[in-house]
PDB file of C-alpha atoms and ligand atoms in Angstrom:
ATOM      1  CA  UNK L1047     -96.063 -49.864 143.101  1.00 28.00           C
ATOM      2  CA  UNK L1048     -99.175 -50.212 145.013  1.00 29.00           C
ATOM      3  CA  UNK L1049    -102.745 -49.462 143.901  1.00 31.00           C
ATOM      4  CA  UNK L1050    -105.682 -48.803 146.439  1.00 31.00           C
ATOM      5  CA  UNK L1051    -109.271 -50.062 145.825  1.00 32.00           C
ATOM      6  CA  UNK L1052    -109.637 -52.287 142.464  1.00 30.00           C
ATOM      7  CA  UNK L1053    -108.631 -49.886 139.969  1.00 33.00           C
ATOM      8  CA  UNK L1054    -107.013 -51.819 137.215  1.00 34.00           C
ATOM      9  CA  UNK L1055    -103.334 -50.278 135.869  1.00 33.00           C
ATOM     10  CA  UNK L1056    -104.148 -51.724 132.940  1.00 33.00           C
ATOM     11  CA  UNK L1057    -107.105 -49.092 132.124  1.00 35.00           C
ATOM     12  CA  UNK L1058    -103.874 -46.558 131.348  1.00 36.00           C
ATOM     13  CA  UNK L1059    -103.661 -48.784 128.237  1.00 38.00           C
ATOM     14  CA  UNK L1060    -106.728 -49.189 127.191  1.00 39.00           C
ATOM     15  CA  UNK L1061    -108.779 -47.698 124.084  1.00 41.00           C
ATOM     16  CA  UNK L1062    -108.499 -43.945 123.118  1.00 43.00           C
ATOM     17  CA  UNK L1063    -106.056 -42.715 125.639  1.00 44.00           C
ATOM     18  CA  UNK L1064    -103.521 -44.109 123.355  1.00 46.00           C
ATOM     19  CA  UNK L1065    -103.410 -41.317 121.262  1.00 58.00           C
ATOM     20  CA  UNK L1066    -103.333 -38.362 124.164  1.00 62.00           C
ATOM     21  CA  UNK L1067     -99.193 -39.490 125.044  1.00 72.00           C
ATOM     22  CA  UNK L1068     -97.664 -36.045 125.685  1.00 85.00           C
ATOM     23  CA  UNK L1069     -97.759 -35.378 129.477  1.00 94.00           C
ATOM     24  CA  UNK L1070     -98.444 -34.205 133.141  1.00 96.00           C
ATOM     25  CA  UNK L1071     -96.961 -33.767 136.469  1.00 95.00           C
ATOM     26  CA  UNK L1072     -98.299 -32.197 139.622  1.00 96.00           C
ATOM     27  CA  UNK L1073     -97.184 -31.633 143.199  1.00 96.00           C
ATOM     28  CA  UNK L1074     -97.937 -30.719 146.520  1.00 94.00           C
ATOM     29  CA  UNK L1075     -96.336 -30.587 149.630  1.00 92.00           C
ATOM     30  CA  UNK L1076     -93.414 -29.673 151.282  1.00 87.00           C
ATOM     31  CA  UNK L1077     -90.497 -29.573 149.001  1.00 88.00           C
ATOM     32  CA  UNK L1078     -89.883 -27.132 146.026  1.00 84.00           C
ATOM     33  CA  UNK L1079     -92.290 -27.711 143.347  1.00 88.00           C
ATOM     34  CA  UNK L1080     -89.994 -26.881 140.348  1.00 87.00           C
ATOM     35  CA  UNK L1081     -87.407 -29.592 140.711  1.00 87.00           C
ATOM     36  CA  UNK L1082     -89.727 -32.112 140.989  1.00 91.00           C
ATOM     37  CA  UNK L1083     -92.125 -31.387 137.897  1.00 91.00           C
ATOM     38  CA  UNK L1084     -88.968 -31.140 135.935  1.00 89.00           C
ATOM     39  CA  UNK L1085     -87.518 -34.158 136.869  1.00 92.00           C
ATOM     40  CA  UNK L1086     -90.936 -35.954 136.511  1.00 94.00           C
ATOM     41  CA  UNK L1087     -91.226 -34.432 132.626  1.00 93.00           C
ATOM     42  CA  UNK L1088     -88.067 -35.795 131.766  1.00 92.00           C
ATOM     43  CA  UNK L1089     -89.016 -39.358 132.969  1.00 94.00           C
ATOM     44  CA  UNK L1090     -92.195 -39.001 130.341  1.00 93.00           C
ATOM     45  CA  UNK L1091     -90.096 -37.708 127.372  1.00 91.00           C
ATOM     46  CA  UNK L1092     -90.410 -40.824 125.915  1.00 89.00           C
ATOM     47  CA  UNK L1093     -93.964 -40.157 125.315  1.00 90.00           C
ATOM     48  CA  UNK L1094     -92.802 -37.534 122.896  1.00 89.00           C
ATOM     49  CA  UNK L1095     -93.756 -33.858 122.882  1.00 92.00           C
ATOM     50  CA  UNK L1096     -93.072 -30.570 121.412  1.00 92.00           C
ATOM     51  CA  UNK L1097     -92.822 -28.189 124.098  1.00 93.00           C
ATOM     52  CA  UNK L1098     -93.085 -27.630 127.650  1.00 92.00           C
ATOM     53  CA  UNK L1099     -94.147 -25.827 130.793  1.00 91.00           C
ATOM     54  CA  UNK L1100     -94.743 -25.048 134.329  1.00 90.00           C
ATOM     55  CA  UNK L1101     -97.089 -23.524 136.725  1.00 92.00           C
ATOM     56  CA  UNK L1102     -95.775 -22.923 140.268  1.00 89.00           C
ATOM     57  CA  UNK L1103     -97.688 -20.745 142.690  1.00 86.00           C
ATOM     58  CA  UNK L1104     -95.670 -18.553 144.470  1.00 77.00           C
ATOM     59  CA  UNK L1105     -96.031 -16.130 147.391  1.00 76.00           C
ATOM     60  CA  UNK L1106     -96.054 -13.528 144.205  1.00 77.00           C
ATOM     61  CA  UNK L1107     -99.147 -15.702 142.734  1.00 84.00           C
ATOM     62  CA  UNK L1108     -99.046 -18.079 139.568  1.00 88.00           C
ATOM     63  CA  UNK L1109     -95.361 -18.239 137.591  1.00 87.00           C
ATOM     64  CA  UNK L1110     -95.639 -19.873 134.567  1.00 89.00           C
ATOM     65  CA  UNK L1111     -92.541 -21.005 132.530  1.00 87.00           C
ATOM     66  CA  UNK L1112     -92.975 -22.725 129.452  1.00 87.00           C
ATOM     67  CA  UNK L1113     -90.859 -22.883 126.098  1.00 84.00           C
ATOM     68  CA  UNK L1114     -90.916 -24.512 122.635  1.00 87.00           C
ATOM     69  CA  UNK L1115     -88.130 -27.195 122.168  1.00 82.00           C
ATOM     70  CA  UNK L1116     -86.474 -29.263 124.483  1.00 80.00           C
ATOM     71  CA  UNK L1117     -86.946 -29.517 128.712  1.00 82.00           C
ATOM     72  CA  UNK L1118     -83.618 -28.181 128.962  1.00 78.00           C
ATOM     73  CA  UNK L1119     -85.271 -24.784 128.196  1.00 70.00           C
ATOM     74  CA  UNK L1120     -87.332 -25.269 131.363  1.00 71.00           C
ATOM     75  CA  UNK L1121     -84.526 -26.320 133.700  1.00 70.00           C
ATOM     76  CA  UNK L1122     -83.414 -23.184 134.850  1.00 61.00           C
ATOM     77  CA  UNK L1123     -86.999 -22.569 136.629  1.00 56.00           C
ATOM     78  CA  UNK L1124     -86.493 -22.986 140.468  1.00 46.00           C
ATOM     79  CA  UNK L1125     -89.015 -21.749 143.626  1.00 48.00           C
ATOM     80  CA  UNK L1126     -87.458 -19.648 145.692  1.00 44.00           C
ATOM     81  CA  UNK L1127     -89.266 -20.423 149.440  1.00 39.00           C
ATOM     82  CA  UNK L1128     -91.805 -22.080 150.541  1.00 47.00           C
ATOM     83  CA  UNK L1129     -92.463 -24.781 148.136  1.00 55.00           C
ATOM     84  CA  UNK L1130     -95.999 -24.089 146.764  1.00 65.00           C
ATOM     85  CA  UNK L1131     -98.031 -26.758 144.663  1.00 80.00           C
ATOM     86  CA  UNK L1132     -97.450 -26.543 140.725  1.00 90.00           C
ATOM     87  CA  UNK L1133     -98.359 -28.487 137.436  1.00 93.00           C
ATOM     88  CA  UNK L1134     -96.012 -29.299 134.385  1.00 92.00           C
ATOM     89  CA  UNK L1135     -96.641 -30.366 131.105  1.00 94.00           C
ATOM     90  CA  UNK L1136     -95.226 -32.134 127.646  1.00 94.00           C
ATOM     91  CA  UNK L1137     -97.591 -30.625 124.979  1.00 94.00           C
ATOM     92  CA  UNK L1138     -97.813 -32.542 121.378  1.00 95.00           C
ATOM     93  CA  UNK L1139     -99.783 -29.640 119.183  1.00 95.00           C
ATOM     94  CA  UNK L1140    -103.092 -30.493 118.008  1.00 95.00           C
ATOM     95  CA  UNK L1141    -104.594 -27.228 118.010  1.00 96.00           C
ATOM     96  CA  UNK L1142    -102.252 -24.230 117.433  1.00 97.00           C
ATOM     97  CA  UNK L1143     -97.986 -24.729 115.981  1.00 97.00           C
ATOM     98  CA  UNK L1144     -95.407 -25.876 119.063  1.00 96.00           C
ATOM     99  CA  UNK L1145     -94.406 -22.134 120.151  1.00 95.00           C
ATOM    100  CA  UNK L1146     -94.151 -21.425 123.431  1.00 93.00           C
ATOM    101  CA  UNK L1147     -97.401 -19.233 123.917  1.00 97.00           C
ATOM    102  CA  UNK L1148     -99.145 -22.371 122.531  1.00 97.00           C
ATOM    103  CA  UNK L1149     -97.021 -24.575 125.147  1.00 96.00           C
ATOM    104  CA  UNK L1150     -99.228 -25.286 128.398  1.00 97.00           C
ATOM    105  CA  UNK L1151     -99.847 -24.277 130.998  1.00 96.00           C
ATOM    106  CA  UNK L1152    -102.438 -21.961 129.343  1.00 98.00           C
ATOM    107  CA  UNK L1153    -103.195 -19.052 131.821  1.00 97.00           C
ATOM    108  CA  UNK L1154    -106.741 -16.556 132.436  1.00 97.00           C
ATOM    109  CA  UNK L1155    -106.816 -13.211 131.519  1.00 97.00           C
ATOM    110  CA  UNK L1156    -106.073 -12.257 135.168  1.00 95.00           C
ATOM    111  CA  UNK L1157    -103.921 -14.928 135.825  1.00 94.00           C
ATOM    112  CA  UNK L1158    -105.727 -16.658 138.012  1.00 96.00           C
ATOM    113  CA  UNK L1159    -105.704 -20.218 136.877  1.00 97.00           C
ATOM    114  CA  UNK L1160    -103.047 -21.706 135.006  1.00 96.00           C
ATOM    115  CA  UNK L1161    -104.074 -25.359 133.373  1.00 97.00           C
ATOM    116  CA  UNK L1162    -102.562 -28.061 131.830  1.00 98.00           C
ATOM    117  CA  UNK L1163    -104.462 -30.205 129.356  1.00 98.00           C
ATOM    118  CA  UNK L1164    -103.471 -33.370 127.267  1.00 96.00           C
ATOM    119  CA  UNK L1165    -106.115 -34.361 124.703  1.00 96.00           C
ATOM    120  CA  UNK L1166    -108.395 -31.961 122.967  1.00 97.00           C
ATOM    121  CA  UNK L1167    -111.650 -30.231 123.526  1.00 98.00           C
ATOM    122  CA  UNK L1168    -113.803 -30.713 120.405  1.00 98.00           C
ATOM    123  CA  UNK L1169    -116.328 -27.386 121.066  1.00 98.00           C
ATOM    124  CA  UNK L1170    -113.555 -25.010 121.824  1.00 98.00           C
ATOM    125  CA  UNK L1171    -114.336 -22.929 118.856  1.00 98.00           C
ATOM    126  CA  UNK L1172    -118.258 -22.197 119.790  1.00 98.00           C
ATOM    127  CA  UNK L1173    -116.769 -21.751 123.638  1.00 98.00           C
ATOM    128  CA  UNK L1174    -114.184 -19.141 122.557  1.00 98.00           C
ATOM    129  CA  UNK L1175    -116.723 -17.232 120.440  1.00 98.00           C
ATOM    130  CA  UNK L1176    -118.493 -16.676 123.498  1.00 98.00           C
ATOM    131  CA  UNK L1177    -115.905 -15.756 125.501  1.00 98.00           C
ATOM    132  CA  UNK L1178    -114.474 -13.570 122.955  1.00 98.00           C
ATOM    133  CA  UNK L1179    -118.373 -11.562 122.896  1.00 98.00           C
ATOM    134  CA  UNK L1180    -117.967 -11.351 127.054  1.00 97.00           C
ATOM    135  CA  UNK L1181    -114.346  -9.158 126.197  1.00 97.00           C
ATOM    136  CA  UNK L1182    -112.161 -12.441 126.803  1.00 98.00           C
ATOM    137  CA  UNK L1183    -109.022 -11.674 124.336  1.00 97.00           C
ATOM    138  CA  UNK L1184    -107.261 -15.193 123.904  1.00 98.00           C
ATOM    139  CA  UNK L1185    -103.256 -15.419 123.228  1.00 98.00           C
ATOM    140  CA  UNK L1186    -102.805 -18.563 122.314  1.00 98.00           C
ATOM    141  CA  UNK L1187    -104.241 -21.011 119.079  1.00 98.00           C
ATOM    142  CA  UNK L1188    -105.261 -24.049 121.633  1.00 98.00           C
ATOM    143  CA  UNK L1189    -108.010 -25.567 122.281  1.00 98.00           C
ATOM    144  CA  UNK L1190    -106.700 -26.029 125.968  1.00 98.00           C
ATOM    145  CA  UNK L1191    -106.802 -21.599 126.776  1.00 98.00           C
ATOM    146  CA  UNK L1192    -110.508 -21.831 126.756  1.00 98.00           C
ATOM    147  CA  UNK L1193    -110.845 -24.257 129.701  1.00 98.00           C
ATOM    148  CA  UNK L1194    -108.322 -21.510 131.346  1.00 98.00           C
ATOM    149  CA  UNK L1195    -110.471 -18.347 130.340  1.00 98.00           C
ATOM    150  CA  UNK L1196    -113.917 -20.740 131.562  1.00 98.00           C
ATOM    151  CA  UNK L1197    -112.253 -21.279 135.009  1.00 98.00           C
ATOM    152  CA  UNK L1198    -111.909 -17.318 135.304  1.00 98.00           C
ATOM    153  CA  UNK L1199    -115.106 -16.685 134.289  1.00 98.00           C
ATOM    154  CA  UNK L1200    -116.681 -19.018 136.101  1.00 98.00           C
ATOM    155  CA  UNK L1201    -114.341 -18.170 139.180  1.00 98.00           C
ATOM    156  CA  UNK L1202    -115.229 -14.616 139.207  1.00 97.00           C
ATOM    157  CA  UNK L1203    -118.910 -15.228 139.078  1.00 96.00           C
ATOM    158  CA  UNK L1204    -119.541 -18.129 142.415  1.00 96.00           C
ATOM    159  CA  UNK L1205    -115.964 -17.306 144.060  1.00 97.00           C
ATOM    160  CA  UNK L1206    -115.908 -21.128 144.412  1.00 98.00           C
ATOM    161  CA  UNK L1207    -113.362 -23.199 142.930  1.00 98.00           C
ATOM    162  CA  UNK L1208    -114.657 -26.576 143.286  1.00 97.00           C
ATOM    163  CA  UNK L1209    -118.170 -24.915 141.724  1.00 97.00           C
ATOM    164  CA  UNK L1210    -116.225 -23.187 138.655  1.00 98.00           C
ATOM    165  CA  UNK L1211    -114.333 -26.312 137.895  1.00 98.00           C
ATOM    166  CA  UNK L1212    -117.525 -27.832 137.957  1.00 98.00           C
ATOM    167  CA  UNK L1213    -119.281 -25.673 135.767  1.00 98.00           C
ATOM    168  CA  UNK L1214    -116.252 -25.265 133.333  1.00 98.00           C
ATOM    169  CA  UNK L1215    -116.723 -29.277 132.776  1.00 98.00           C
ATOM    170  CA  UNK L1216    -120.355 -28.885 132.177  1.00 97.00           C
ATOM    171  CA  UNK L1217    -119.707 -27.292 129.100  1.00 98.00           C
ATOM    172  CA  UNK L1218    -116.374 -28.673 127.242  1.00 98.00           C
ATOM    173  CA  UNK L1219    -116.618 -31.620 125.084  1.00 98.00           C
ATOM    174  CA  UNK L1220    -113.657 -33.903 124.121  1.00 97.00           C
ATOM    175  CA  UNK L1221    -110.955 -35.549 125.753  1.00 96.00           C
ATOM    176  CA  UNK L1222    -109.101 -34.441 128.546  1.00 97.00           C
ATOM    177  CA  UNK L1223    -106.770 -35.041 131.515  1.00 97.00           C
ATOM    178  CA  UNK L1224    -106.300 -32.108 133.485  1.00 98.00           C
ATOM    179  CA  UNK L1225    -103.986 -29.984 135.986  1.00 98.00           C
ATOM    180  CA  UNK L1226    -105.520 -26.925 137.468  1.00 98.00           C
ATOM    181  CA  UNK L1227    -103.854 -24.528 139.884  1.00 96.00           C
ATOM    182  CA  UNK L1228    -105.677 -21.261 141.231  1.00 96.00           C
ATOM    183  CA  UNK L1229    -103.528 -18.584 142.538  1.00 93.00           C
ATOM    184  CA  UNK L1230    -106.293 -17.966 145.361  1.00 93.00           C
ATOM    185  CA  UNK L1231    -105.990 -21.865 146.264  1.00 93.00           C
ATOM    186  CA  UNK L1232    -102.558 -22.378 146.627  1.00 88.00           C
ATOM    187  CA  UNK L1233    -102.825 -25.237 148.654  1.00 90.00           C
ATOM    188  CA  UNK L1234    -104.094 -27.450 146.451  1.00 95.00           C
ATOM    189  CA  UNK L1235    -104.145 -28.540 142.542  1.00 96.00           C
ATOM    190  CA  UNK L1236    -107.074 -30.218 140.906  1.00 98.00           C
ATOM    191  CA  UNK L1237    -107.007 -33.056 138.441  1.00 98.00           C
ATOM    192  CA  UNK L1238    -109.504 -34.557 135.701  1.00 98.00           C
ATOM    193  CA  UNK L1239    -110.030 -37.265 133.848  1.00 97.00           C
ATOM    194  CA  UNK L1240    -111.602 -38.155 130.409  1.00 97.00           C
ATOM    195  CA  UNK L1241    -110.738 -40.391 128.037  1.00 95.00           C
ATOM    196  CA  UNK L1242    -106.797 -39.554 128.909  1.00 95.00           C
ATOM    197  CA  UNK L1243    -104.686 -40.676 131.320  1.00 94.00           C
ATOM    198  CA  UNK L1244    -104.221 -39.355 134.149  1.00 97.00           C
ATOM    199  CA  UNK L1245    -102.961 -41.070 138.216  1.00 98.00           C
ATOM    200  CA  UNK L1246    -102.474 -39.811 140.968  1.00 98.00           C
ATOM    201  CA  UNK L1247     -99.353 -40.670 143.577  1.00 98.00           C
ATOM    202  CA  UNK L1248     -99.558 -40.556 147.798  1.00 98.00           C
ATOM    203  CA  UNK L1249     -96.549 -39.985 149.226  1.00 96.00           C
ATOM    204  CA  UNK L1250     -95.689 -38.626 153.195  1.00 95.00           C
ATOM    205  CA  UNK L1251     -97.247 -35.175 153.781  1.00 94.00           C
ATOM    206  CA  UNK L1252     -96.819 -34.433 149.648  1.00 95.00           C
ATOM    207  CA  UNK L1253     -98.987 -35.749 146.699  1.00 97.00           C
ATOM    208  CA  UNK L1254     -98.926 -36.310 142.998  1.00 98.00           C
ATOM    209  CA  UNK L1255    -100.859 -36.538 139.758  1.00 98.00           C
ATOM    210  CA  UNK L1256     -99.145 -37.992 136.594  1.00 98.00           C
ATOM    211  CA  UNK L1257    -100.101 -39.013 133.170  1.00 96.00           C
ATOM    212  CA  UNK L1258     -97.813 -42.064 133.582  1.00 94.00           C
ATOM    213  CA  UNK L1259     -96.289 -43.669 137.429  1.00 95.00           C
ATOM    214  CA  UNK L1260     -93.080 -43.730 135.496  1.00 94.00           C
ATOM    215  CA  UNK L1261     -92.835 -39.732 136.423  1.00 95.00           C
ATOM    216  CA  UNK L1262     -93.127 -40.900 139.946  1.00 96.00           C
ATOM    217  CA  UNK L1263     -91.248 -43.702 140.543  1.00 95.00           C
ATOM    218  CA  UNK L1264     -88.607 -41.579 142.924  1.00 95.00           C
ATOM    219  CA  UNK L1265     -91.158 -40.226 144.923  1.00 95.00           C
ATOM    220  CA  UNK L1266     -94.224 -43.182 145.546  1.00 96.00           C
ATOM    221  CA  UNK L1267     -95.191 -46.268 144.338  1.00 95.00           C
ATOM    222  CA  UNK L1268     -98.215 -45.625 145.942  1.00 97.00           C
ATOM    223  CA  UNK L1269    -100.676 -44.768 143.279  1.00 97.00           C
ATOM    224  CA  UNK L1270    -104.216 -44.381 141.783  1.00 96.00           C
ATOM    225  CA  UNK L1271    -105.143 -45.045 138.398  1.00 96.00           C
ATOM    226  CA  UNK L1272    -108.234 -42.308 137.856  1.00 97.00           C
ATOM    227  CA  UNK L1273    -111.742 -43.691 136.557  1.00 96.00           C
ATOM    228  CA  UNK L1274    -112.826 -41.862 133.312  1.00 95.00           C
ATOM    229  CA  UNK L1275    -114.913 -39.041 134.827  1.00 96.00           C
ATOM    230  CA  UNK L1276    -113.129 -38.241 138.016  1.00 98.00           C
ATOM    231  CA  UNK L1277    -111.899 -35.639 139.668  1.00 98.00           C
ATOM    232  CA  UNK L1278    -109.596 -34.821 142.719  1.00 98.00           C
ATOM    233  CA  UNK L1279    -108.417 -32.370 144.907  1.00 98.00           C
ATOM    234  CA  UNK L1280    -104.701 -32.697 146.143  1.00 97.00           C
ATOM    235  CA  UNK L1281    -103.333 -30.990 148.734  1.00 96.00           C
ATOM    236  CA  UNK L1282    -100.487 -32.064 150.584  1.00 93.00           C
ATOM    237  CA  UNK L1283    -102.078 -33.632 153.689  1.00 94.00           C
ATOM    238  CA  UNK L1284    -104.260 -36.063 151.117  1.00 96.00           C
ATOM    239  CA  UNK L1285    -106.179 -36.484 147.986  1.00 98.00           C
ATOM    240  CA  UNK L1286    -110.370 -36.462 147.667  1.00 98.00           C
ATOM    241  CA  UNK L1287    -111.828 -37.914 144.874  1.00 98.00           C
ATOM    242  CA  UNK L1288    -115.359 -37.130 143.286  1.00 98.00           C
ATOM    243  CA  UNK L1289    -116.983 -39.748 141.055  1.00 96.00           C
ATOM    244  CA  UNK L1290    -118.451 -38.330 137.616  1.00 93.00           C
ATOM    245  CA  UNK L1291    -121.624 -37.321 140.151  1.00 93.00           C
ATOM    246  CA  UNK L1292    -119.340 -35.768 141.950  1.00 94.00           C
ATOM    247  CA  UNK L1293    -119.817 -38.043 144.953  1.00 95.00           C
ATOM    248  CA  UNK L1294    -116.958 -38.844 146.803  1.00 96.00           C
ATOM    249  CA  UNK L1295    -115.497 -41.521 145.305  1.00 91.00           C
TER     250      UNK L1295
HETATM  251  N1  LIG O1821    -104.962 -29.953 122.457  1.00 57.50           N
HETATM  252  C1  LIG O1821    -103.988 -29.338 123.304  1.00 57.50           C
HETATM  253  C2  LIG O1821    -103.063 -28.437 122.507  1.00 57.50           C
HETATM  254  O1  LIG O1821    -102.922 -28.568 121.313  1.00 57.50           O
HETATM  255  C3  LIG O1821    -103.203 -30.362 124.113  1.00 57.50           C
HETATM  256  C4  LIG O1821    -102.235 -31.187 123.307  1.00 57.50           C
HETATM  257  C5  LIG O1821    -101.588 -32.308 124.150  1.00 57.50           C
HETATM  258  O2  LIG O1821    -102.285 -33.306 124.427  1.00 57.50           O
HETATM  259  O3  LIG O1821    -100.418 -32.135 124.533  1.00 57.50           O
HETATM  260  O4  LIG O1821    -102.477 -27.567 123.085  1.00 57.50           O
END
């Protein structure tokens, strides 16, 4: 595969991102979402997980899939139409049993944002506590629900996505790679990076994040290995990336 810039592949190896295996897939462009995040999960079982999910958005909004056990459970989840970005996800429980509310992606009260998180965020407690005073009923036991419920509320507030992602980051603590879809931005996903791995793939009018270029060996070996800190916008025509200063990058 090919890297631009400097970026070392080794970094994927290095240090605490050890521990966060687990996965992510992403997609955008032209093709049906579905297929692809499926077939990209099943090239990062090896990583090990305990459930799985999806987030597709649809001409209906966000659908979200997602299932204790095996991938198998997911395969039945196709896009019918025009394909439409989407995240997936191998989750390996820290905070909450492997059920499938507790599988990712983790979606707002509205269902506006669906996310999909490997690692853990440290001050989710205090941040659900708050939510929870503001009328924010959580479903799930993760840690990962209240970067979901943050995006809404943040969302709602400046109506601007790249703002509420923003602000949502200003306030979590932990480790954490990142998929983020928004059902009023459904051209585009967004991916982070923290202490977890996380890349992102070019291919021909379509793009990809992964924890791992394994998941997207079919489609490009054209790839970027994230800096700790970053964060990008993919839509299908390319990818921008924002240093932790959120300078283009
Ligand atoms: N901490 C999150 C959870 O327990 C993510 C786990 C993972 O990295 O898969 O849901």
């Amino acid at each position: 595969f090919a890297l631009h810039g400097s970026r070392s592949p080794n970094q994927c190896e290095a240090g605490t991102q050890q521990q966060y295996m687990c996965g992510i897939v992403g997609y955008v462009g032209a093709q049906q979402a579905a297929p692809i995040l499926l077939d990209g999960l099943r090239r990062l079982e090896y990583r090990g997980y305990d459930s799985a999910g999806m987030a597709v958005c649809g001409p209906e909004g966000l659908r979200v899939c997602k299932a204790k056990g095996r991938l198998q459970v997911l395969a039945e989840l196709t896009e019918e139409g025009r394909a439409m970005p989407g995240v997936g996800h191998t989750r390996w429980a820290t905070h909450g049993e492997p059920n499938d509310v507790n599988a990712h992606p983790q979606v707002s009260r509205s269902g506006l944002f669906a996310v999909v998180h490997n690692g853990i965020i440290e001050n989710y407690a205090v941040l659900r506590e708050r939510l929870e005073k503001k009328g924010y009923v959580f479903r799930s036991q993760t840690d990962t629900e209240v970067v979901a419920q943050l995006l809404e509320d943040y969302y709602v507030a400046s109506r601007d996505l790249f703002e509420a992602v923003n602000d949502m980051l200003s306030v979590v603590e932990g480790a954490y790679a990142l998929g983020i879809v928004c059902r009023d931005a459904p051209d585009r996903l967004i991916a982070v990076r923290k202490d977890a791995p996380l890349l992102l793939g070019y291919g021909a009018g379509e793009n990809f994040i992964a924890s791992d270029v394994t998941a997207l060996l079919p489609y490009t070996r054209d790839v970027v290995y994230m800096d700790d800190g970053e964060l990008a916008v993919v839509t299908a025509g390319g990818i921008r990336i924002y240093n932790e200063r959120r300078r283009p990058a």
